[in-house]
């Protein structure tokens, strides 16, 4: 018998039949909520993410305002890089003080034990789990090796990350050593998040789409596979998120993860038909649709629900909720999901 107190999201992740589809929003903690912006007037982003009490408060804010099925811990993608000795600041995106460009820099990196990687994030998870009702899932997150390398090598967000792709072209062996280090960093960090209370972790590959399928398969996939395998061996439920990468979706569906999240460019219904029922799919409304208002959002949500079978579907956006999103649109999305009558 299913335990009614077990979060819907965890049951959907196992592709069990649920009374309705679970729903959360990528990047729901932070930038789009007035209560976040109010706290932010008194603290820097670094203070908020670095202080477990503040980070726990920000993690819980979206669930106080909206009946969402999961909380995602408030931290940043680059947070674990600090454990490699890499210093960064936010302007507002992450900027590294000394991007990794030389073989000596990359070969000097040492991965510490999991408890030493983002300890403030583990402390935040413990606080949130204690405060969160049992039927809401707690999601931890980290970066895929490629997307962490994007910031570590480029030094900041830059369209198409040319320094990263140039490192791959000039020295694929060194590139592989860097991705191996970052995969081990993410594995230790995420296993520790699971121990601290994260019931599932999402691996964000925000820049997944920058390479061809052939280059991705040769140079990136092995490291992503190693990370997912290590999490699997530790018993950590996994959602893999690929942004901007429809050309990799079929290959990504074959990687070991309980869930696959994809951006709005993908047809989740077609992917479900092609990949069979064993893997949960997450997504994938265009975040910009919500800017068009509640009616457009309801229409798009109903179309999504009609296109993707309910079983094993976690409703979400295809990427992060945009800062200017009207709350009425978020409510319309939630209402459309809650209103769906199960056959
Ligand atoms: O749900 C959540 O928002 C949880 C917290 C969260 C943040 N960053 C907080 C944050 C999460 C899940 C992230 C992940 C993240 N950070 C990713 C992967 C997800 C994605 O969107 O693809 C990436 C690529 C980053 C890098 C990053 N950090 C950027 C580009 C920026 C700039 C502005 C923004 O909001 O995206 C940041 C800063 C950042 N990280 C903020 C927040 C709330 C804004 C900081 C501020 O308040 O000024």
Coordinates of C-alpha atoms and ligand atoms in Angstrom, one line a residue:
X1 CA 0.0 0.0 0.0
X2 CA 1.4 3.5 -0.8
X3 CA 2.2 5.6 2.2
X4 CA 0.0 8.7 1.9
X5 CA 2.6 10.8 3.8
X6 CA 5.3 9.8 1.3
X7 CA 5.9 12.8 -1.0
X8 CA 4.0 12.5 -4.4
X9 CA 7.2 13.5 -6.1
X10 CA 9.1 10.4 -4.8
X11 CA 6.3 8.1 -5.8
X12 CA 6.1 9.7 -9.3
X13 CA 9.9 9.3 -9.6
X14 CA 9.4 5.6 -9.2
X15 CA 6.7 5.8 -11.8
X16 CA 4.0 4.7 -9.4
X17 CA 0.4 5.6 -9.9
X18 CA -0.4 8.8 -7.9
X19 CA -3.6 10.7 -7.2
X20 CA -2.2 13.6 -9.2
X21 CA 1.0 14.8 -10.9
X22 CA 3.5 16.4 -8.5
X23 CA 4.7 19.9 -9.3
X24 CA 7.6 22.2 -8.4
X25 CA 9.4 25.1 -10.2
X26 CA 13.0 25.2 -11.1
X27 CA 14.7 28.2 -9.4
X28 CA 11.6 28.6 -7.2
X29 CA 13.7 29.7 -4.2
X30 CA 14.9 33.3 -4.7
X31 CA 14.8 35.9 -7.3
X32 CA 11.1 36.1 -8.2
X33 CA 9.6 36.3 -4.7
X34 CA 9.1 39.7 -2.9
X35 CA 9.9 38.1 0.5
X36 CA 13.3 37.0 -0.9
X37 CA 14.0 40.4 -2.4
X38 CA 13.1 42.0 1.0
X39 CA 15.6 39.8 2.8
X40 CA 18.1 40.4 0.1
X41 CA 18.1 44.2 0.8
X42 CA 19.7 43.4 4.1
X43 CA 22.1 40.6 3.1
X44 CA 24.3 39.8 0.2
X45 CA 23.6 36.7 -1.8
X46 CA 26.8 35.1 -0.3
X47 CA 25.5 35.8 3.2
X48 CA 22.1 34.3 2.4
X49 CA 23.5 31.2 0.8
X50 CA 26.3 30.9 3.4
X51 CA 24.0 31.1 6.5
X52 CA 22.0 28.0 7.0
X53 CA 19.2 29.7 8.9
X54 CA 18.7 32.3 6.1
X55 CA 19.1 29.7 3.4
X56 CA 16.5 27.5 5.0
X57 CA 14.1 30.4 5.3
X58 CA 14.6 31.2 1.5
X59 CA 14.2 27.5 0.7
X60 CA 10.8 27.4 2.5
X61 CA 9.5 30.7 1.2
X62 CA 8.0 29.4 -2.1
X63 CA 6.1 26.6 -0.2
X64 CA 4.5 29.1 2.2
X65 CA 3.2 31.1 -0.7
X66 CA 2.2 28.2 -3.1
X67 CA 1.1 24.6 -2.6
X68 CA 4.2 23.1 -4.3
X69 CA 5.1 19.5 -3.8
X70 CA 8.8 20.0 -3.2
X71 CA 11.4 22.4 -1.8
X72 CA 14.8 22.8 -3.5
X73 CA 17.7 23.8 -1.2
X74 CA 18.9 27.4 -1.6
X75 CA 22.5 27.4 -2.8
X76 CA 24.2 28.1 -6.1
X77 CA 25.6 25.8 -8.8
X78 CA 29.2 27.0 -8.1
X79 CA 29.0 26.5 -4.3
X80 CA 31.0 23.3 -4.2
X81 CA 33.8 24.8 -6.2
X82 CA 34.9 26.6 -3.0
X83 CA 36.0 23.2 -1.7
X84 CA 38.5 23.0 -4.5
X85 CA 40.0 26.3 -3.4
X86 CA 38.3 28.3 -6.2
X87 CA 37.2 31.8 -5.1
X88 CA 34.2 33.5 -6.7
X89 CA 31.8 36.4 -6.3
X90 CA 28.3 37.1 -7.7
X91 CA 27.6 40.0 -10.1
X92 CA 24.8 38.8 -10.1
X93 CA 26.0 35.5 -11.8
X94 CA 29.1 33.7 -10.5
X95 CA 32.5 35.2 -11.5
X96 CA 35.7 33.2 -10.6
X97 CA 38.7 35.2 -9.4
X98 CA 41.1 32.9 -11.2
X99 CA 39.6 30.7 -13.9
X100 CA 41.3 27.4 -14.5
X101 CA 43.3 27.6 -17.7
X102 CA 46.6 25.8 -17.2
X103 CA 47.4 22.2 -16.8
X104 CA 49.2 23.0 -13.5
X105 CA 46.1 24.6 -12.1
X106 CA 43.9 21.7 -13.1
X107 CA 46.2 19.0 -11.9
X108 CA 46.7 20.7 -8.5
X109 CA 43.0 20.3 -7.7
X110 CA 42.2 18.0 -4.8
X111 CA 38.7 16.8 -3.9
X112 CA 38.0 16.8 -0.2
X113 CA 35.6 14.4 1.6
X114 CA 31.8 15.0 1.1
X115 CA 31.3 16.7 4.5
X116 CA 33.8 19.3 3.5
X117 CA 32.1 20.2 0.3
X118 CA 29.5 22.9 0.9
X119 CA 29.0 22.2 4.6
X120 CA 26.6 25.1 4.9
X121 CA 24.3 23.4 2.3
X122 CA 24.2 20.2 4.3
X123 CA 23.4 22.2 7.4
X124 CA 20.6 24.0 5.5
X125 CA 19.1 20.7 4.4
X126 CA 19.0 19.5 8.0
X127 CA 17.1 22.6 9.1
X128 CA 14.7 22.4 6.1
X129 CA 13.9 18.7 6.5
X130 CA 13.0 19.3 10.2
X131 CA 10.6 22.1 9.2
X132 CA 9.1 20.6 6.1
X133 CA 5.8 18.6 6.3
X134 CA 6.5 14.9 5.5
X135 CA 4.4 15.0 2.3
X136 CA 6.6 17.6 0.7
X137 CA 9.8 16.4 -0.9
X138 CA 13.2 18.0 -0.2
X139 CA 15.4 18.2 -3.3
X140 CA 19.2 18.7 -3.2
X141 CA 21.1 19.8 -6.3
X142 CA 24.5 20.1 -7.8
X143 CA 26.1 20.7 -11.2
X144 CA 27.0 18.2 -13.9
X145 CA 30.7 18.1 -14.5
X146 CA 30.4 19.9 -17.8
X147 CA 28.3 22.8 -16.4
X148 CA 30.7 23.2 -13.4
X149 CA 33.6 23.2 -15.8
X150 CA 31.8 25.9 -17.8
X151 CA 32.2 28.3 -14.9
X152 CA 35.6 27.0 -13.7
X153 CA 37.2 27.4 -17.1
X154 CA 35.4 30.3 -18.6
X155 CA 35.4 32.2 -15.3
X156 CA 31.8 33.4 -15.6
X157 CA 28.6 33.0 -17.7
X158 CA 29.4 33.7 -21.3
X159 CA 27.4 32.9 -24.4
X160 CA 28.5 29.4 -25.6
X161 CA 31.5 29.3 -23.3
X162 CA 34.3 29.5 -25.9
X163 CA 37.2 29.1 -23.4
X164 CA 35.7 25.8 -22.3
X165 CA 35.2 24.4 -25.8
X166 CA 38.6 25.6 -26.7
X167 CA 40.2 23.7 -23.8
X168 CA 38.5 20.6 -25.0
X169 CA 39.8 21.1 -28.6
X170 CA 43.3 21.9 -27.5
X171 CA 43.9 19.3 -24.8
X172 CA 41.2 16.7 -24.5
X173 CA 43.2 14.7 -22.0
X174 CA 43.5 17.6 -19.6
X175 CA 39.8 18.4 -20.2
X176 CA 39.0 14.8 -19.2
X177 CA 41.0 15.1 -16.0
X178 CA 39.1 18.3 -15.1
X179 CA 35.7 16.6 -15.7
X180 CA 36.8 13.6 -13.7
X181 CA 37.7 15.9 -10.8
X182 CA 34.4 17.7 -11.0
X183 CA 32.4 14.5 -11.2
X184 CA 34.1 13.3 -8.0
X185 CA 33.4 16.7 -6.4
X186 CA 29.7 16.5 -7.3
X187 CA 29.3 12.9 -6.2
X188 CA 30.8 13.6 -2.7
X189 CA 28.7 16.8 -2.4
X190 CA 25.4 15.1 -3.5
X191 CA 25.8 11.9 -1.4
X192 CA 26.4 14.1 1.6
X193 CA 23.3 16.1 0.7
X194 CA 21.3 12.9 0.6
X195 CA 22.6 12.0 4.1
X196 CA 21.6 15.5 5.3
X197 CA 18.0 15.1 4.2
X198 CA 17.7 15.5 0.5
X199 CA 15.4 12.8 -0.7
X200 CA 16.3 13.3 -4.3
X201 CA 19.0 15.3 -6.0
X202 CA 18.8 17.1 -9.3
X203 CA 22.0 17.3 -11.4
X204 CA 21.8 20.5 -13.4
X205 CA 23.5 20.4 -16.8
X206 CA 22.5 23.9 -17.6
X207 CA 24.9 24.2 -20.5
X208 CA 24.5 20.7 -21.8
X209 CA 23.6 21.7 -25.3
X210 CA 26.9 23.3 -26.4
X211 CA 28.5 20.3 -28.0
X212 CA 27.6 18.0 -30.8
X213 CA 26.2 14.5 -30.0
X214 CA 29.5 13.0 -31.1
X215 CA 31.7 15.2 -28.9
X216 CA 29.3 15.0 -26.0
X217 CA 29.3 11.2 -26.2
X218 CA 33.1 10.9 -26.3
X219 CA 34.2 13.7 -23.9
X220 CA 31.3 14.5 -21.5
X221 CA 29.0 11.4 -21.2
X222 CA 31.6 9.2 -19.4
X223 CA 32.0 11.7 -16.6
X224 CA 28.2 12.2 -16.3
X225 CA 27.8 8.5 -16.2
X226 CA 30.4 8.1 -13.5
X227 CA 28.6 10.7 -11.4
X228 CA 25.2 9.1 -11.8
X229 CA 26.6 5.6 -11.2
X230 CA 28.3 6.7 -8.0
X231 CA 25.0 8.3 -6.8
X232 CA 23.1 5.2 -7.7
X233 CA 25.5 3.0 -5.8
X234 CA 25.0 5.2 -2.7
X235 CA 21.2 4.8 -3.1
X236 CA 20.6 8.5 -4.0
X237 CA 17.5 9.1 -6.2
X238 CA 18.5 11.2 -9.2
X239 CA 16.9 13.7 -11.6
X240 CA 19.2 14.6 -14.5
X241 CA 18.4 18.0 -16.1
X242 CA 19.6 18.9 -19.5
X243 CA 19.0 22.4 -20.8
X244 CA 19.1 23.3 -24.5
X245 CA 19.9 19.9 -25.7
X246 CA 17.2 18.2 -27.7
X247 CA 19.9 16.5 -29.8
X248 CA 21.1 14.7 -26.6
X249 CA 17.7 13.7 -25.2
X250 CA 17.6 10.1 -26.4
X251 CA 21.1 9.5 -25.3
X252 CA 20.5 11.1 -21.9
X253 CA 17.4 8.9 -21.4
X254 CA 19.7 5.9 -21.5
X255 CA 21.9 7.2 -18.6
X256 CA 21.1 5.8 -15.2
X257 CA 18.7 8.2 -13.4
X258 CA 15.3 7.8 -12.0
X259 CA 14.1 11.0 -13.6
X260 CA 15.1 13.1 -16.7
X261 CA 14.2 16.8 -16.8
X262 CA 14.3 18.6 -20.1
X263 CA 13.8 22.1 -21.4
X264 CA 10.8 23.3 -23.4
X265 CA 12.4 22.6 -26.7
X266 CA 11.8 18.9 -26.2
X267 CA 8.5 16.9 -26.8
X268 CA 8.1 14.9 -23.6
X269 CA 5.2 13.0 -25.0
X270 CA 7.2 11.7 -27.9
X271 CA 10.1 10.9 -25.6
X272 CA 7.8 9.0 -23.3
X273 CA 6.5 6.9 -26.2
X274 CA 10.1 6.2 -27.4
X275 CA 11.7 5.5 -24.0
X276 CA 9.1 3.4 -22.3
X277 CA 7.5 3.8 -18.9
X278 CA 10.5 3.1 -16.6
X279 CA 11.9 6.6 -16.3
X280 CA 10.1 9.6 -14.8
X281 CA 10.1 12.7 -17.0
X282 CA 10.1 16.2 -15.6
X283 CA 9.1 19.5 -17.2
X284 CA 8.7 21.4 -19.4
X285 CA 6.6 24.5 -19.9
X286 CA 8.4 27.4 -21.4
X287 CA 9.1 29.8 -18.5
X288 CA 8.3 32.7 -20.8
X289 CA 4.7 31.4 -21.2
X290 CA 4.0 32.4 -17.6
X291 CA 4.9 36.0 -18.6
X292 CA 1.9 35.9 -21.0
X293 CA -0.4 35.7 -18.0
X294 CA -2.7 33.2 -16.3
X295 CA -4.9 32.3 -19.3
X296 CA -2.0 31.5 -21.6
X297 CA -0.4 29.5 -18.7
X298 CA -3.6 27.5 -18.1
X299 CA -3.8 26.7 -21.8
X300 CA -0.2 25.7 -22.1
X301 CA -0.4 23.6 -19.0
X302 CA -3.5 21.7 -20.2
X303 CA -1.7 21.0 -23.5
X304 CA 1.3 19.7 -21.6
X305 CA -0.9 17.4 -19.5
X306 CA -2.7 16.1 -22.6
X307 CA 0.6 15.4 -24.3
X308 CA 2.5 13.6 -21.5
X309 CA 1.0 10.6 -19.8
X310 CA 0.4 11.2 -16.1
X311 CA 2.3 8.2 -14.8
X312 CA 5.9 9.2 -14.1
X313 CA 5.4 12.8 -15.0
X314 CA 6.7 15.6 -12.6
X315 CA 5.3 18.9 -13.8
X316 CA 7.8 21.7 -13.9
X317 CA 9.1 24.5 -16.2
X318 CA 11.6 23.7 -18.9
X319 CA 14.1 26.0 -17.1
X320 CA 14.2 28.4 -14.1
X321 CA 11.1 30.6 -13.3
X322 CA 11.9 34.1 -14.6
X323 CA 12.2 36.9 -12.0
X324 CA 9.3 38.9 -13.5
X325 CA 6.8 36.0 -13.5
X326 CA 3.3 37.1 -12.4
X327 CA 2.2 35.1 -9.3
X328 CA -1.2 34.7 -11.0
X329 CA 0.5 32.7 -13.7
X330 CA 2.1 30.4 -11.2
X331 CA -1.3 29.9 -9.5
X332 CA -2.9 29.1 -12.9
X333 CA -0.3 26.5 -13.5
X334 CA -0.8 24.9 -10.1
X335 CA -4.6 25.1 -10.5
X336 CA -4.5 23.3 -13.8
X337 CA -2.4 20.5 -12.4
X338 CA -4.6 20.1 -9.3
X339 CA -7.8 20.2 -11.4
X340 CA -6.7 17.3 -13.6
X341 CA -9.1 14.4 -13.1
X342 CA -7.5 11.0 -13.1
X343 CA -9.0 8.5 -15.4
Ligands
LIG1 O1 15.4 27.3 -6.7 C1 16.4 28.0 -6.5 O2 16.6 29.1 -7.1 C2 17.4 27.5 -5.6 C3 18.6 28.2 -5.6 C4 19.5 28.3 -6.9 C5 20.3 29.4 -7.1 N1 21.1 29.1 -8.2 C6 20.3 30.6 -6.4 C7 20.7 31.9 -7.0 C8 19.7 27.3 -7.9 C9 19.1 25.9 -8.1 C10 20.8 27.8 -8.7 C11 21.4 27.1 -9.7 C12 22.2 27.8 -10.7 N2 23.0 28.9 -10.6 C13 22.3 27.3 -12.1 C14 21.7 26.0 -12.6 C15 20.3 26.2 -12.9 C16 20.0 27.0 -14.1 O3 19.3 28.0 -14.0 O4 20.4 26.5 -15.2 C17 23.1 28.2 -12.7 C18 23.5 28.2 -14.2 C19 23.6 29.2 -11.8 C20 24.5 30.3 -12.0 C21 24.0 31.6 -11.6 N3 23.9 32.0 -10.3 C22 23.5 32.7 -12.4 C23 23.4 32.7 -13.9 C24 23.1 33.7 -11.5 C25 22.6 35.1 -11.9 C26 21.2 35.5 -11.7 C27 20.1 34.4 -11.5 O5 19.3 34.5 -10.6 O6 20.1 33.4 -12.3 C28 23.3 33.3 -10.2 C29 23.0 34.0 -8.9 C30 21.9 33.4 -8.1 N4 21.8 32.1 -7.7 C31 20.8 34.1 -7.6 C32 20.0 33.2 -6.9 C33 18.8 33.4 -6.1 C34 20.5 35.6 -7.7 C35 21.4 36.3 -6.7 C36 20.8 37.5 -6.2 O7 19.9 37.5 -5.4 O8 21.3 38.6 -6.6

